[in-house]
mmCIF file of C-alpha atoms and ligand atoms in Angstrom:
data_model
loop_
_atom_site.group_PDB
_atom_site.id
_atom_site.type_symbol
_atom_site.label_atom_id
_atom_site.label_comp_id
_atom_site.label_asym_id
_atom_site.label_seq_id
_atom_site.Cartn_x
_atom_site.Cartn_y
_atom_site.Cartn_z
ATOM 1 C CA MET A 1 -3.890 -12.254 -19.488
ATOM 2 C CA THR A 2 -6.032 -10.012 -21.783
ATOM 3 C CA SER A 3 -9.199 -12.106 -21.137
ATOM 4 C CA ILE A 4 -8.676 -12.019 -17.351
ATOM 5 C CA LEU A 5 -8.198 -8.537 -17.359
ATOM 6 C CA ALA A 6 -11.120 -7.934 -19.774
ATOM 7 C CA HIS A 7 -13.312 -8.626 -16.624
ATOM 8 C CA TYR A 8 -11.981 -5.636 -15.024
ATOM 9 C CA GLY A 9 -12.502 -3.609 -17.887
ATOM 10 C CA PHE A 10 -9.195 -3.582 -19.422
ATOM 11 C CA THR A 11 -8.920 -3.889 -23.323
ATOM 12 C CA ASP A 12 -5.879 -5.513 -25.385
ATOM 13 C CA GLY A 13 -2.814 -3.124 -25.199
ATOM 14 C CA SER A 14 -4.260 -0.698 -22.605
ATOM 15 C CA TYR A 15 -2.191 -2.139 -19.928
ATOM 16 C CA LEU A 16 1.698 -2.895 -19.057
ATOM 17 C CA LEU A 17 2.195 -6.280 -17.159
ATOM 18 C CA SER A 18 5.225 -7.358 -15.256
ATOM 19 C CA THR A 19 5.881 -10.252 -12.619
ATOM 20 C CA TYR A 20 6.010 -8.822 -9.026
ATOM 21 C CA GLY A 21 7.275 -9.928 -5.659
ATOM 22 C CA THR A 22 9.194 -12.991 -4.296
ATOM 23 C CA GLY A 23 6.293 -15.266 -3.071
ATOM 24 C CA LEU A 24 6.807 -18.966 -4.131
ATOM 25 C CA ILE A 25 3.226 -19.971 -3.374
ATOM 26 C CA ASN A 26 0.794 -17.531 -5.483
ATOM 27 C CA HIS A 27 1.773 -15.752 -8.506
ATOM 28 C CA THR A 28 1.885 -12.025 -8.721
ATOM 29 C CA TRP A 29 1.975 -9.248 -11.356
ATOM 30 C CA LEU A 30 1.901 -5.601 -11.667
ATOM 31 C CA VAL A 31 -0.549 -4.189 -14.082
ATOM 32 C CA GLN A 32 -0.341 -0.668 -15.062
ATOM 33 C CA ASP A 33 -3.075 1.203 -16.976
ATOM 34 C CA LYS A 34 -1.236 3.011 -19.987
ATOM 35 C CA GLN A 35 -3.779 5.978 -19.864
ATOM 36 C CA THR A 36 -4.145 6.560 -16.363
ATOM 37 C CA ASN A 37 -0.895 5.195 -14.849
ATOM 38 C CA GLN A 38 -2.858 3.619 -12.245
ATOM 39 C CA LYS A 39 -1.151 0.473 -11.013
ATOM 40 C CA TYR A 40 -2.825 -2.764 -9.893
ATOM 41 C CA ILE A 41 -2.004 -6.013 -8.473
ATOM 42 C CA LEU A 42 -2.864 -9.209 -10.190
ATOM 43 C CA GLN A 43 -2.671 -12.470 -8.341
ATOM 44 C CA LYS A 44 -3.195 -16.043 -9.222
ATOM 45 C CA ILE A 45 -4.149 -18.230 -6.517
ATOM 46 C CA ASN A 46 -2.300 -21.488 -5.891
ATOM 47 C CA HIS A 47 -5.179 -23.891 -5.483
ATOM 48 C CA GLN A 48 -3.035 -27.003 -5.100
ATOM 49 C CA ILE A 49 -2.454 -25.366 -1.749
ATOM 50 C CA PHE A 50 -5.475 -23.247 -1.248
ATOM 51 C CA LYS A 51 -8.281 -26.035 -2.217
ATOM 52 C CA SER A 52 -11.106 -23.670 -1.949
ATOM 53 C CA PRO A 53 -10.345 -20.220 -3.264
ATOM 54 C CA GLU A 54 -14.075 -19.255 -2.842
ATOM 55 C CA ASP A 55 -13.540 -19.570 1.038
ATOM 56 C CA ILE A 56 -10.561 -17.005 0.706
ATOM 57 C CA ALA A 57 -13.027 -14.850 -1.119
ATOM 58 C CA PHE A 58 -15.713 -15.347 1.550
ATOM 59 C CA ASN A 59 -13.464 -14.502 4.442
ATOM 60 C CA ILE A 60 -12.172 -11.506 3.052
ATOM 61 C CA SER A 61 -15.594 -9.957 2.087
ATOM 62 C CA ALA A 62 -16.808 -10.940 5.537
ATOM 63 C CA ILE A 63 -14.105 -9.059 7.070
ATOM 64 C CA ALA A 64 -14.092 -6.092 4.645
ATOM 65 C CA ASP A 65 -17.965 -5.783 5.425
ATOM 66 C CA TYR A 66 -17.375 -5.631 9.147
ATOM 67 C CA LEU A 67 -14.713 -3.352 9.093
ATOM 68 C CA LYS A 68 -16.441 -0.858 6.754
ATOM 69 C CA LEU A 69 -19.514 -0.862 9.273
ATOM 70 C CA ASN A 70 -17.525 -0.959 12.463
ATOM 71 C CA MET A 71 -14.262 0.488 11.954
ATOM 72 C CA THR A 72 -14.402 3.179 9.270
ATOM 73 C CA ASN A 73 -10.751 4.356 9.503
ATOM 74 C CA TYR A 74 -9.326 0.899 9.219
ATOM 75 C CA HIS A 75 -7.419 0.622 5.812
ATOM 76 C CA PHE A 76 -8.168 -2.878 4.498
ATOM 77 C CA GLU A 77 -7.393 -3.648 0.889
ATOM 78 C CA ALA A 78 -9.835 -6.019 -0.366
ATOM 79 C CA PRO A 79 -9.852 -7.397 -4.084
ATOM 80 C CA LEU A 80 -11.371 -5.268 -6.649
ATOM 81 C CA LEU A 81 -14.840 -6.550 -8.155
ATOM 82 C CA THR A 82 -15.034 -7.494 -11.741
ATOM 83 C CA THR A 83 -17.286 -5.512 -13.924
ATOM 84 C CA ASP A 84 -20.070 -8.016 -13.188
ATOM 85 C CA GLY A 85 -19.575 -7.720 -9.370
ATOM 86 C CA LYS A 86 -17.423 -10.835 -8.679
ATOM 87 C CA SER A 87 -14.218 -10.699 -6.389
ATOM 88 C CA MET A 88 -12.540 -13.204 -8.493
ATOM 89 C CA VAL A 89 -12.085 -14.374 -11.959
ATOM 90 C CA ILE A 90 -11.827 -18.050 -12.858
ATOM 91 C CA GLN A 91 -10.334 -18.929 -16.143
ATOM 92 C CA ASP A 92 -9.197 -22.490 -17.371
ATOM 93 C CA GLY A 93 -9.539 -23.897 -13.600
ATOM 94 C CA GLU A 94 -7.118 -20.975 -12.272
ATOM 95 C CA TYR A 95 -8.500 -18.326 -10.002
ATOM 96 C CA TYR A 96 -7.239 -14.769 -10.333
ATOM 97 C CA ARG A 97 -7.903 -11.553 -8.452
ATOM 98 C CA LEU A 98 -6.807 -7.804 -8.714
ATOM 99 C CA PHE A 99 -6.082 -5.317 -6.262
ATOM 100 C CA CYS A 100 -5.419 -1.590 -6.109
ATOM 101 C CA PHE A 101 -1.712 -0.803 -5.819
ATOM 102 C CA VAL A 102 -1.493 1.684 -2.897
ATOM 103 C CA GLU A 103 0.262 4.705 -3.944
ATOM 104 C CA LYS A 104 3.312 5.854 -2.185
ATOM 105 C CA SER A 105 3.476 2.403 -0.597
ATOM 106 C CA HIS A 106 6.388 -0.055 -0.659
ATOM 107 C CA THR A 107 7.166 -3.426 0.778
ATOM 108 C CA ILE A 108 10.690 -4.796 2.053
ATOM 109 C CA ASP A 109 11.955 -8.177 2.130
ATOM 110 C CA VAL A 110 14.206 -7.888 5.341
ATOM 111 C CA VAL A 111 13.646 -5.560 8.305
ATOM 112 C CA GLN A 112 16.378 -2.949 8.569
ATOM 113 C CA ASN A 113 15.668 -1.126 11.794
ATOM 114 C CA GLU A 114 13.557 -1.405 14.968
ATOM 115 C CA HIS A 115 11.270 1.332 13.654
ATOM 116 C CA GLN A 116 10.200 -0.888 10.847
ATOM 117 C CA ALA A 117 9.636 -3.803 13.129
ATOM 118 C CA PHE A 118 7.652 -1.772 15.472
ATOM 119 C CA GLU A 119 5.398 -0.520 12.718
ATOM 120 C CA ALA A 120 4.845 -4.004 11.017
ATOM 121 C CA ALA A 121 3.978 -5.562 14.409
ATOM 122 C CA LYS A 122 1.508 -2.632 15.222
ATOM 123 C CA GLN A 123 -0.381 -3.115 11.951
ATOM 124 C CA PHE A 124 -0.646 -6.971 12.679
ATOM 125 C CA GLY A 125 -1.833 -6.204 16.041
ATOM 126 C CA GLN A 126 -4.218 -3.475 14.805
ATOM 127 C CA PHE A 127 -5.847 -5.999 12.444
ATOM 128 C CA THR A 128 -6.536 -8.711 15.124
ATOM 129 C CA SER A 129 -7.764 -6.010 17.431
ATOM 130 C CA ALA A 130 -9.958 -4.190 14.900
ATOM 131 C CA LEU A 131 -11.627 -7.532 14.712
ATOM 132 C CA ASP A 132 -11.753 -8.362 18.403
ATOM 133 C CA ARG A 133 -15.445 -8.469 18.665
ATOM 134 C CA PHE A 134 -16.016 -10.153 14.950
ATOM 135 C CA ASP A 135 -16.924 -13.916 15.553
ATOM 136 C CA ALA A 136 -13.683 -15.614 14.254
ATOM 137 C CA THR A 137 -15.319 -18.836 14.075
ATOM 138 C CA GLN A 138 -17.504 -17.869 11.250
ATOM 139 C CA LEU A 139 -14.505 -17.688 8.983
ATOM 140 C CA LYS A 140 -13.635 -20.489 6.645
ATOM 141 C CA ILE A 141 -10.516 -22.364 7.241
ATOM 142 C CA THR A 142 -8.658 -21.658 4.018
ATOM 143 C CA LEU A 143 -5.521 -24.101 4.926
ATOM 144 C CA PRO A 144 -6.896 -26.803 7.445
ATOM 145 C CA ASP A 145 -4.044 -27.670 9.964
ATOM 146 C CA PHE A 146 -1.933 -24.854 8.810
ATOM 147 C CA HIS A 147 -0.541 -24.133 12.147
ATOM 148 C CA ASN A 148 -1.157 -27.240 13.656
ATOM 149 C CA LEU A 149 2.468 -28.083 15.268
ATOM 150 C CA PRO A 150 1.632 -31.603 16.482
ATOM 151 C CA LEU A 151 0.519 -32.575 12.886
ATOM 152 C CA ARG A 152 3.639 -30.805 11.716
ATOM 153 C CA PHE A 153 5.733 -33.092 13.832
ATOM 154 C CA GLU A 154 3.932 -35.970 12.916
ATOM 155 C CA GLN A 155 4.681 -35.071 9.172
ATOM 156 C CA PHE A 156 8.196 -34.946 9.807
ATOM 157 C CA LYS A 157 8.370 -38.374 11.537
ATOM 158 C CA THR A 158 6.472 -39.967 8.702
ATOM 159 C CA ALA A 159 9.077 -38.055 6.376
ATOM 160 C CA LEU A 160 11.846 -39.840 8.292
ATOM 161 C CA LYS A 161 10.287 -43.205 7.321
ATOM 162 C CA THR A 162 8.971 -42.627 3.795
ATOM 163 C CA GLY A 163 11.229 -39.686 2.618
ATOM 164 C CA ASN A 164 14.252 -39.843 0.196
ATOM 165 C CA PRO A 165 16.684 -42.109 2.008
ATOM 166 C CA GLU A 166 19.792 -40.112 0.553
ATOM 167 C CA ARG A 167 18.354 -36.934 1.927
ATOM 168 C CA ILE A 168 17.572 -38.642 5.111
ATOM 169 C CA SER A 169 21.163 -39.892 5.646
ATOM 170 C CA GLU A 170 22.464 -36.376 4.673
ATOM 171 C CA THR A 171 20.857 -34.668 7.699
ATOM 172 C CA PRO A 172 21.248 -36.730 10.865
ATOM 173 C CA ALA A 173 22.234 -33.661 13.054
ATOM 174 C CA ASP A 174 19.346 -31.624 11.890
ATOM 175 C CA ILE A 175 16.895 -34.598 12.403
ATOM 176 C CA GLN A 176 18.384 -35.093 15.740
ATOM 177 C CA PHE A 177 17.853 -31.507 16.853
ATOM 178 C CA LEU A 178 14.148 -31.266 15.749
ATOM 179 C CA LEU A 179 13.467 -34.757 17.673
ATOM 180 C CA ASP A 180 15.319 -33.510 20.785
ATOM 181 C CA ASN A 181 13.070 -30.278 20.862
ATOM 182 C CA GLU A 182 9.880 -32.155 20.940
ATOM 183 C CA LYS A 183 8.812 -30.299 23.992
ATOM 184 C CA ILE A 184 7.865 -27.297 21.775
ATOM 185 C CA VAL A 185 5.261 -29.688 20.561
ATOM 186 C CA HIS A 186 3.878 -30.441 23.820
ATOM 187 C CA ASP A 187 3.691 -26.905 25.042
ATOM 188 C CA SER A 188 1.434 -26.214 22.043
ATOM 189 C CA TYR A 189 -1.363 -28.220 23.608
ATOM 190 C CA LEU A 190 -1.435 -25.418 26.313
ATOM 191 C CA ALA A 191 -1.237 -22.642 23.735
ATOM 192 C CA ALA A 192 -4.213 -24.153 21.904
ATOM 193 C CA LYS A 193 -6.405 -23.142 24.732
ATOM 194 C CA LEU A 194 -5.819 -19.494 24.215
ATOM 195 C CA PRO A 195 -8.876 -17.449 22.850
ATOM 196 C CA VAL A 196 -9.524 -18.007 19.173
ATOM 197 C CA ARG A 197 -9.059 -14.733 17.332
ATOM 198 C CA VAL A 198 -8.967 -13.534 13.727
ATOM 199 C CA ILE A 199 -5.347 -14.103 12.723
ATOM 200 C CA HIS A 200 -3.313 -13.268 9.812
ATOM 201 C CA HIS A 201 -1.031 -16.227 9.717
ATOM 202 C CA ASP A 202 1.656 -14.906 7.508
ATOM 203 C CA THR A 203 3.359 -11.950 9.232
ATOM 204 C CA LYS A 204 6.440 -11.617 7.426
ATOM 205 C CA ILE A 205 7.588 -8.090 6.798
ATOM 206 C CA SER A 206 6.844 -8.282 2.891
ATOM 207 C CA ASN A 207 3.221 -8.516 3.996
ATOM 208 C CA VAL A 208 2.764 -5.101 5.282
ATOM 209 C CA LEU A 209 2.741 -2.020 3.052
ATOM 210 C CA LEU A 210 4.865 0.876 4.194
ATOM 211 C CA ASP A 211 4.746 4.528 3.385
ATOM 212 C CA ASN A 212 7.462 6.822 2.737
ATOM 213 C CA ASN A 213 8.518 7.272 6.188
ATOM 214 C CA ASP A 214 8.302 3.436 6.788
ATOM 215 C CA SER A 215 5.329 4.021 8.840
ATOM 216 C CA GLY A 216 2.757 1.088 8.389
ATOM 217 C CA ILE A 217 -0.413 1.620 6.043
ATOM 218 C CA CYS A 218 -2.053 -1.770 6.019
ATOM 219 C CA VAL A 219 -1.386 -5.548 5.966
ATOM 220 C CA ILE A 220 -1.608 -7.525 2.663
ATOM 221 C CA ASP A 221 -1.636 -11.139 1.730
ATOM 222 C CA LEU A 222 -5.028 -12.037 3.084
ATOM 223 C CA ASP A 223 -5.355 -15.637 1.976
ATOM 224 C CA THR A 224 -4.344 -17.268 5.397
ATOM 225 C CA ILE A 225 -6.562 -15.138 7.372
ATOM 226 C CA MET A 226 -8.362 -17.746 9.732
ATOM 227 C CA PRO A 227 -9.418 -18.129 13.218
ATOM 228 C CA GLY A 228 -6.182 -18.937 15.054
ATOM 229 C CA ARG A 229 -4.136 -18.233 18.112
ATOM 230 C CA PHE A 230 -2.199 -14.755 18.417
ATOM 231 C CA ILE A 231 1.071 -16.964 18.759
ATOM 232 C CA SER A 232 0.879 -17.577 15.095
ATOM 233 C CA ASP A 233 1.248 -14.026 14.252
ATOM 234 C CA LEU A 234 3.470 -12.663 16.992
ATOM 235 C CA GLY A 235 5.856 -15.594 16.549
ATOM 236 C CA ASP A 236 6.135 -15.524 12.885
ATOM 237 C CA MET A 237 7.328 -11.836 13.407
ATOM 238 C CA MET A 238 9.842 -12.962 15.669
ATOM 239 C CA ARG A 239 10.845 -15.626 13.237
ATOM 240 C CA THR A 240 11.154 -13.258 10.510
ATOM 241 C CA TYR A 241 12.378 -9.917 12.099
ATOM 242 C CA LEU A 242 14.698 -10.772 14.908
ATOM 243 C CA SER A 243 17.495 -11.746 12.814
ATOM 244 C CA PRO A 244 19.255 -9.399 10.311
ATOM 245 C CA VAL A 245 19.212 -12.021 7.731
ATOM 246 C CA SER A 246 16.258 -13.923 6.166
ATOM 247 C CA GLU A 247 15.353 -17.662 5.959
ATOM 248 C CA GLU A 248 17.068 -17.537 2.672
ATOM 249 C CA GLU A 249 20.603 -16.770 3.975
ATOM 250 C CA ALA A 250 22.976 -19.817 3.553
ATOM 251 C CA ASP A 251 25.871 -18.097 5.508
ATOM 252 C CA PHE A 252 24.494 -19.086 9.121
ATOM 253 C CA ARG A 253 27.073 -17.087 10.892
ATOM 254 C CA LYS A 254 25.037 -13.974 10.187
ATOM 255 C CA ILE A 255 22.216 -15.155 12.051
ATOM 256 C CA GLU A 256 21.485 -13.484 15.122
ATOM 257 C CA VAL A 257 18.700 -12.750 17.644
ATOM 258 C CA ARG A 258 18.401 -9.149 18.557
ATOM 259 C CA THR A 259 16.987 -8.071 21.782
ATOM 260 C CA SER A 260 16.111 -4.551 20.598
ATOM 261 C CA TYR A 261 14.034 -5.976 17.954
ATOM 262 C CA PHE A 262 12.227 -8.395 20.268
ATOM 263 C CA LYS A 263 11.162 -5.369 22.246
ATOM 264 C CA ALA A 264 10.090 -3.371 19.153
ATOM 265 C CA ILE A 265 7.922 -6.571 17.993
ATOM 266 C CA ILE A 266 6.066 -6.701 21.551
ATOM 267 C CA ASN A 267 5.864 -3.163 21.933
ATOM 268 C CA GLY A 268 4.278 -2.565 18.342
ATOM 269 C CA TYR A 269 1.985 -5.488 18.516
ATOM 270 C CA LEU A 270 0.530 -4.362 21.909
ATOM 271 C CA SER A 271 0.381 -0.820 20.842
ATOM 272 C CA GLY A 272 -1.810 -1.442 18.037
ATOM 273 C CA GLY A 273 -4.603 -2.248 20.470
ATOM 274 C CA MET A 274 -3.782 -5.630 21.844
ATOM 275 C CA ASN A 275 -2.488 -4.732 25.026
ATOM 276 C CA SER A 276 -5.861 -4.222 26.613
ATOM 277 C CA LYS A 277 -7.495 -7.176 24.546
ATOM 278 C CA MET A 278 -5.026 -9.830 25.416
ATOM 279 C CA THR A 279 -5.617 -12.199 28.516
ATOM 280 C CA ALA A 280 -3.201 -12.891 31.160
ATOM 281 C CA SER A 281 -2.769 -16.319 29.901
ATOM 282 C CA GLU A 282 -1.996 -15.101 26.395
ATOM 283 C CA LYS A 283 0.819 -12.767 27.782
ATOM 284 C CA ASP A 284 2.348 -15.963 29.466
ATOM 285 C CA PHE A 285 2.825 -17.152 25.896
ATOM 286 C CA LEU A 286 4.439 -14.091 24.471
ATOM 287 C CA VAL A 287 8.132 -15.829 24.268
ATOM 288 C CA TYR A 288 6.716 -19.158 23.480
ATOM 289 C CA SER A 289 5.240 -17.724 20.391
ATOM 290 C CA GLY A 290 8.802 -17.359 18.867
ATOM 291 C CA LYS A 291 9.975 -20.792 19.749
ATOM 292 C CA PHE A 292 6.489 -22.207 18.225
ATOM 293 C CA MET A 293 6.676 -20.420 14.867
ATOM 294 C CA ILE A 294 10.557 -21.058 14.585
ATOM 295 C CA TYR A 295 10.481 -24.772 15.463
ATOM 296 C CA MET A 296 7.495 -25.175 12.967
ATOM 297 C CA GLN A 297 9.092 -23.609 9.945
ATOM 298 C CA ALA A 298 12.300 -25.801 10.573
ATOM 299 C CA LEU A 299 10.103 -28.784 10.772
ATOM 300 C CA ARG A 300 8.276 -27.775 7.614
ATOM 301 C CA PHE A 301 11.399 -26.870 5.496
ATOM 302 C CA ILE A 302 13.159 -30.110 6.500
ATOM 303 C CA THR A 303 10.083 -32.349 5.976
ATOM 304 C CA ASP A 304 9.642 -30.900 2.565
ATOM 305 C CA TYR A 305 13.427 -31.455 2.087
ATOM 306 C CA LEU A 306 13.074 -35.062 2.927
ATOM 307 C CA ASN A 307 9.967 -35.402 0.593
ATOM 308 C CA ASN A 308 11.837 -33.990 -2.370
ATOM 309 C CA ASP A 309 10.311 -30.523 -2.128
ATOM 310 C CA ILE A 310 6.726 -31.465 -2.809
ATOM 311 C CA TYR A 311 5.196 -28.691 -1.069
ATOM 312 C CA TYR A 312 7.404 -25.607 -1.291
ATOM 313 C CA GLY A 313 9.200 -26.494 -4.531
ATOM 314 C CA ALA A 314 12.884 -25.240 -4.638
ATOM 315 C CA ARG A 315 14.749 -22.406 -6.506
ATOM 316 C CA TYR A 316 17.969 -24.764 -6.161
ATOM 317 C CA GLN A 317 18.913 -28.339 -5.369
ATOM 318 C CA LYS A 318 19.335 -27.723 -1.494
ATOM 319 C CA HIS A 319 17.107 -24.797 -1.019
ATOM 320 C CA ASN A 320 14.829 -26.508 1.458
ATOM 321 C CA LEU A 321 17.767 -27.760 3.356
ATOM 322 C CA VAL A 322 19.206 -24.640 3.576
ATOM 323 C CA ARG A 323 16.277 -22.862 4.754
ATOM 324 C CA GLY A 324 15.616 -25.622 7.341
ATOM 325 C CA ARG A 325 19.147 -25.492 8.620
ATOM 326 C CA ASN A 326 19.008 -21.674 8.818
ATOM 327 C CA GLN A 327 15.815 -21.776 10.935
ATOM 328 C CA ILE A 328 17.337 -24.607 13.272
ATOM 329 C CA GLU A 329 20.201 -21.959 13.931
ATOM 330 C CA LEU A 330 17.676 -19.313 14.419
ATOM 331 C CA LEU A 331 16.077 -21.472 17.033
ATOM 332 C CA LYS A 332 19.340 -22.246 18.696
ATOM 333 C CA GLN A 333 19.927 -18.604 19.021
ATOM 334 C CA PHE A 334 16.523 -17.790 20.317
ATOM 335 C CA LEU A 335 16.810 -20.438 22.826
ATOM 336 C CA LYS A 336 20.082 -18.760 24.251
ATOM 337 C CA HIS A 337 17.855 -15.523 24.699
ATOM 338 C CA GLU A 338 14.758 -17.339 26.172
ATOM 339 C CA LYS A 339 15.417 -16.515 29.911
ATOM 340 C CA GLU A 340 16.356 -12.855 29.052
ATOM 341 C CA PHE A 341 13.111 -12.616 26.853
ATOM 342 C CA ILE A 342 11.108 -14.092 29.612
ATOM 343 C CA GLY A 343 12.350 -11.514 32.054
ATOM 344 C CA ILE A 344 11.337 -8.612 29.471
ATOM 345 C CA SER A 345 7.874 -10.128 28.799
ATOM 346 C CA LYS A 346 6.949 -10.142 32.518
ATOM 347 C CA SER A 347 6.769 -6.322 32.296
ATOM 348 C CA TYR A 348 3.883 -6.400 29.945
HETATM 349 C C1 GN1 B 1 4.905 -19.533 2.264
HETATM 350 O O1 GN1 B 1 4.228 -18.294 -0.059
HETATM 351 P P1 GN1 B 1 4.526 -17.246 1.032
HETATM 352 O O2 GN1 B 1 6.381 -17.187 1.021
HETATM 353 O O3 GN1 B 1 3.918 -16.422 1.185
HETATM 354 C C2 GN1 B 1 4.183 -20.361 3.653
HETATM 355 C C3 GN1 B 1 4.516 -19.797 4.911
HETATM 356 C C4 GN1 B 1 5.866 -19.859 4.984
HETATM 357 C C5 GN1 B 1 6.679 -19.163 4.092
HETATM 358 C C6 GN1 B 1 8.217 -19.428 4.193
HETATM 359 C C7 GN1 B 1 0.710 -21.080 2.449
HETATM 360 O O4 GN1 B 1 4.571 -18.312 2.401
HETATM 361 O O5 GN1 B 1 3.566 -20.321 5.835
HETATM 362 O O6 GN1 B 1 5.904 -19.277 6.434
HETATM 363 O O7 GN1 B 1 6.484 -19.770 2.649
HETATM 364 N N1 GN1 B 1 2.737 -20.145 3.130
HETATM 365 C C8 GN1 B 1 1.993 -21.413 2.772
HETATM 366 O O8 GN1 B 1 9.056 -19.063 3.305
HETATM 367 O O9 GN1 B 1 2.491 -22.602 3.250
HETATM 368 MG MG1 MG B 2 2.221 -15.429 1.820
#
């Protein structure tokens, strides 16, 4: 690590290092300067998944430059530059970058109240809203087909043929439920016609920095920023904030879809500037966004389980099966609320 941090002016023994956060894809450390106590976040990009880290760097600096010029008050945390002006360090084929640790900020892993849901949704709404006039199509695609639901469905069907036979025979009801809900895939062709915007694509609560009063400071984890449709961001918030328990919960009786959180998410997202920017057709997809993202995540976890966890890896034997079943249960609960939610969404 010393030779990586040397690119940012650290010398051997001048800093403390500890692992940080819970993400499975990238590796994250907290770095503290022993002299100044200033804290930093060091991240290693997983380039098995992000094949071109240069594209991530390109997107982040294009956006940072635009915001600096046009939205001077917008808080955007771009990576720090190395002593020779680069936004990444490449060492032994691995890519690293360093961020300032935002003082008096914290992240949470599970939403605890409607206020937090509102604040996070407001941050993600503000992000896309601030970039409304930025040409999203100039951004690089850092993860091709990331939220391409028809493709995720095809990958699931392929896994049914080529996946681990034992795991396939263990999951008939899950597989049947996913096949029975193929209509969600068909509806995504209509959603694909919605306007292309700058979308974060990973709006879980831990990707928002909150201050001591749980007001939002800014969004983080910028690797999946790409052109996309708003349903990706709004839907992933529904997927991850509606229930009191996360995708990791193995006791599915605790999974619940809460109407007050549904309202908080939409109110927050629209209050960040999106209310006036969204088209009428986008507003028709407010509720669909939740189905789209929950269903896609269920497909992805179950597909990966059938494929022996080649994408996500697993912290324990049935990790992806548990997470897939969790998302299936969440989708079932969401569908029970669908009519009610459509009623609510008509007022926006
Ligand atoms: C991955 O690595 P992390 O936890 O930020 C995934 C997301 C999923 C999430 C589900 C690049 O995010 O799409 O929603 O796992 N990111 C990628 O746990 O695949
Ligand atoms: Mg992430």
